[in-house]
């Protein structure tokens, strides 16, 4: 069912995939949408596999989404909230991986605060191990990129060449934005505009090839897709934003601001939302919001990824 | 197997059920007792359903009981200990629900410290969602009420009209007591006596139709059923009880006090017990104690409830 | 498949087993090795059983190993991290057990900081309950003993009579060492040498029948098996070791030190490792290390134990 060219060893970042591979994963996710919501999958694809969720940062949403995806594929699932684990006993991350490999873990879904940590694990893991990056530092969150592209495609079609996308908010600290940018570049999105307070813009290399505009209004005008990002409250303590009120006024997605986009523009947010900070209630709950659809697509996209992984020895 | 009239959308509180519905749920629970203890259930009733345990208060016993009930019905189960979750990241409770609905959650088992919170979620949830109140504030704990009635019925029969019941202890803060009172009223219990230190009696409306007596002895005399309630240790810090020793002397269920009840009276406690505070060891472990049976009935009652839920779109 | 004489009610400690029983458990574990790594087991042996992991001390590795073992046998599994449980509400340990028994728990895997606590639970549990000690205080960790013996046997054969074993490190606080000593005695190991700083040697009764030597070099010389133990960092705070550096110099397993053993000696560690404290990287990751194999054998050994448990009423 899944073409061989989307068989991948690990999913660390989207930017090494080509458009064909990426679209093939999205096709798979689309096909698995009913199963993602609970329709039976027969035969189960991962019945003999053990999926280990190894989360070194707290997460409810991403961990649950992977847990459901793995269970719906028939896998055995182990969850590790590494806040309460033997890493506290001084064990190295590598030894934690080796231990769980030795217990029979096949696929490791890893979230870590360190940039590149999952890629480092890919260097040292066993030949039979497959790794999925569930978010590393500020670097990448590839399954979020996939689910976002799936959501866009469902509304705007497979051809991204005429697509105008605005990404607004804390791009600097967002691994979501980075993976979305990877995917939008690969899929050839027509125009991508980035907008954020100067303190929340990323380094130049991240923005290369995209258009940086200096206001939310300029970003939104005439676009097909508005992606807003979570503002972490600690950014205010860090002095990167002056106040939540000022941020909302300048960068929040309000109905007035959204009216500048195309009438059929969709609004996306990776969650969890700060209502009244980066997005107004009327937008979050309004007819153009596809935020819940993103969540549903997340389970389907993760099922597609877990199905496509293919270890060397397999 | 389950009559249509016990098909319910949500279980928020028992007091909207009629006697027929309540007895039908109890009949179901009785029928599921072997499966509650691990006998195979074939075919599984909830094989395509995802049950989400969403606990905003710490719980071992109730959460596990629901988890087992759901697993024994063949459901996929997700557990959320919301102490460590993205609600800490500022997400609203409604958004947490919407997110988990979007992931494919069908049945949500919710515990929350706020009175009426589960009912509020029922106002905003998706048409395909069913909710079970696993304890909200001081308001209700309907599955505990069900398991308590099942336990009484197993010992005293289906006709509650001649039944004398004493409820003793911290009624004021007890959602268990409220759900028991709802059920006893619906099932037409002959006489219900309430006894507690004045500081632990509830508002008048809760007690309406029941008899308040001013001592544990007066409550227990001649009854068929003695229900005692957990005294939370913080009540002493709050100044509501003078000391654990004094409480035990005045309100604890001792063998001497129990001797005032009918010889075949049963003793119930919702757990976890404070031995030597609200109940003496000799009573908790004695021949009249049905406390462990209550726990077993809890799994059966929850299986019955989960089986009876019926979403609008289903 | 499993001879009747290895049917056991509980597994509390290895020292009540005879050599035949112990070898039979090891044979079972060997036979289950493919299933331990995920090969399908048909029919599942514990399909109607509920395994409760009841951990009163934090654990990642042992808890996961038991969880996987139980799931691969087809059991329903409940995990309890009792740090966040109703024992905090003052419930006794016995009542926690009674409650989980009443919910239908069949097999309880218990870890507790108190010596002998699991044996105490065995005194009071229901006739249908089986208990596995997953580590109690400093007393015993029998499944670790089993997996260690399985690992030795795979490298050195079933006849332990000519086997020379060195156990080096914090023997005093190690339940692993105690269970290994039990097993080595039962299996008739030719010579067992113990070596540790004086402050980390156990009481005389633990060492009886074994040879205590006063340096790591003397322990290792000419042995077939080198077992090193985790040094808990708090030992330094307790003043039992002077510094991690000094400990490594005197007691750490380095390539130089290992060269004193037989050329085909194997090196074992129960994990999690403090690299550079009790073991050098070059040894931990070297060709003589069987540390990851121990972890794999852990799942198989626990599957064998869970399969061998036989309640009175069964």
XYZ file of C-alpha atoms in Angstrom, chain C residues 93-279:
187
model
C 0.168 -0.987 52.452
C -2.042 -3.956 53.312
C -5.178 -2.019 52.365
C -3.578 -1.002 49.078
C -2.968 -4.672 48.333
C -6.485 -5.690 49.405
C -7.974 -2.996 47.212
C -6.049 -4.043 44.132
C -6.844 -7.689 44.815
C -10.513 -6.770 45.013
C -10.234 -5.090 41.602
C -9.087 -8.402 40.147
C -5.300 -8.194 40.352
C -3.805 -11.696 40.108
C -0.042 -11.158 40.178
C 1.596 -8.322 42.092
C 5.109 -7.231 41.236
C 6.251 -5.215 44.231
C 9.257 -3.016 44.876
C 9.668 -1.427 48.287
C 12.454 0.172 50.260
C 11.685 -1.920 53.337
C 13.467 -5.221 53.858
C 11.021 -8.102 53.990
C 7.981 -6.050 53.012
C 7.075 -8.295 50.085
C 7.302 -11.357 52.298
C 4.965 -9.636 54.752
C 2.467 -9.068 51.972
C 2.702 -12.760 51.124
C 1.503 -13.517 54.652
C -1.692 -11.543 54.266
C -2.584 -11.758 50.580
C -5.580 -13.602 49.173
C -5.261 -17.272 48.222
C -5.540 -16.397 44.539
C -2.754 -13.804 44.676
C 0.840 -14.382 43.574
C 3.638 -12.010 44.509
C 6.942 -11.264 42.844
C 9.612 -9.377 44.718
C 10.998 -6.726 42.375
C 13.465 -5.568 45.011
C 12.939 -5.073 48.723
C 15.346 -2.950 50.725
C 18.790 -4.502 50.692
C 17.395 -8.027 50.956
C 16.695 -9.500 47.589
C 16.066 -8.853 43.913
C 15.425 -12.396 42.764
C 14.621 -11.754 39.098
C 17.933 -9.907 38.780
C 19.608 -12.972 40.235
C 17.874 -15.139 37.656
C 18.794 -12.980 34.696
C 22.376 -12.847 35.867
C 22.557 -16.638 36.140
C 20.981 -16.989 32.703
C 23.609 -14.685 31.266
C 26.439 -16.615 32.916
C 25.028 -19.919 31.758
C 24.793 -18.717 28.172
C 28.517 -17.972 28.214
C 29.940 -20.520 30.605
C 27.595 -23.485 30.408
C 25.223 -25.103 32.897
C 27.884 -26.593 35.147
C 28.922 -23.895 37.604
C 31.237 -26.149 39.607
C 34.398 -24.908 37.962
C 33.225 -21.300 37.761
C 35.177 -18.480 39.403
C 33.181 -15.314 40.018
C 34.269 -11.936 41.380
C 31.677 -9.569 42.849
C 33.111 -6.111 43.307
C 31.665 -2.927 44.703
C 28.941 -1.810 47.063
C 27.903 -5.264 48.231
C 26.656 -3.858 51.505
C 23.696 -2.001 50.075
C 23.051 -4.286 47.135
C 20.010 -6.519 46.920
C 21.359 -7.561 43.533
C 24.489 -8.993 45.147
C 22.429 -10.851 47.725
C 20.272 -12.535 45.086
C 23.324 -13.331 42.985
C 24.979 -14.906 46.016
C 21.866 -16.959 46.726
C 21.821 -18.249 43.170
C 25.551 -18.894 42.928
C 25.401 -20.914 46.133
C 22.425 -22.968 44.913
C 24.006 -23.617 41.533
C 27.270 -24.626 43.190
C 29.614 -22.018 41.773
C 33.206 -23.172 42.278
C 34.579 -20.021 43.826
C 33.016 -16.661 44.596
C 35.211 -13.776 45.681
C 33.868 -10.596 47.218
C 35.765 -7.337 47.147
C 34.768 -3.893 48.354
C 36.017 -1.054 50.455
C 35.585 -2.104 54.068
C 32.738 0.370 54.530
C 30.815 -1.305 51.720
C 31.199 -4.926 52.807
C 28.031 -6.523 54.203
C 27.532 -8.320 57.484
C 29.367 -11.569 57.986
C 26.285 -13.757 57.451
C 25.852 -12.496 53.901
C 29.430 -13.380 53.054
C 29.466 -16.783 54.715
C 30.840 -19.477 52.480
C 32.371 -16.949 50.123
C 35.870 -15.596 50.010
C 36.452 -11.966 50.887
C 39.531 -10.485 49.293
C 40.986 -7.091 49.969
C 41.483 -5.662 46.525
C 39.777 -5.585 43.173
C 42.899 -7.048 41.609
C 42.886 -10.022 43.958
C 39.200 -10.566 43.209
C 39.531 -10.474 39.473
C 42.636 -12.539 39.005
C 41.818 -15.638 36.993
C 38.027 -15.425 37.223
C 35.460 -16.333 34.586
C 32.911 -13.719 35.604
C 33.350 -10.167 36.872
C 30.241 -8.668 38.430
C 30.478 -5.038 39.351
C 27.810 -3.117 41.230
C 26.386 0.329 41.018
C 27.851 2.831 43.475
C 25.145 5.182 44.590
C 26.405 8.720 44.681
C 24.962 9.285 48.124
C 27.558 6.866 49.501
C 30.071 9.669 49.160
C 27.840 12.039 51.078
C 27.477 9.327 53.704
C 31.248 9.234 54.007
C 31.441 5.595 52.941
C 33.706 6.407 50.029
C 36.184 9.263 49.898
C 35.688 10.329 46.295
C 34.455 8.957 43.006
C 37.939 9.288 41.589
C 39.519 7.287 44.392
C 36.793 4.683 44.109
C 37.387 4.273 40.402
C 41.142 3.984 40.932
C 40.784 1.299 43.603
C 37.634 -0.578 42.627
C 36.632 0.454 39.126
C 36.749 -2.182 36.396
C 39.324 -0.883 33.960
C 40.839 -2.668 30.951
C 44.095 -3.112 32.912
C 42.287 -4.696 35.810
C 40.133 -6.851 33.568
C 43.286 -8.200 31.926
C 43.920 -10.068 35.201
C 40.836 -12.226 34.644
C 40.682 -15.137 32.250
C 40.879 -13.972 28.648
C 37.294 -15.029 28.007
C 35.915 -13.595 31.251
C 32.612 -11.761 30.986
C 31.793 -8.461 32.693
C 28.362 -7.847 34.224
C 26.616 -4.812 35.713
C 23.000 -4.605 36.874
C 22.610 -1.017 35.635
C 22.149 1.852 35.619
C 25.900 2.349 35.264
C 28.027 5.146 36.628
C 30.630 5.184 33.918
C 34.004 6.236 35.230
C 33.033 5.278 38.759
C 32.536 1.532 39.016
C 33.322 0.744 35.397
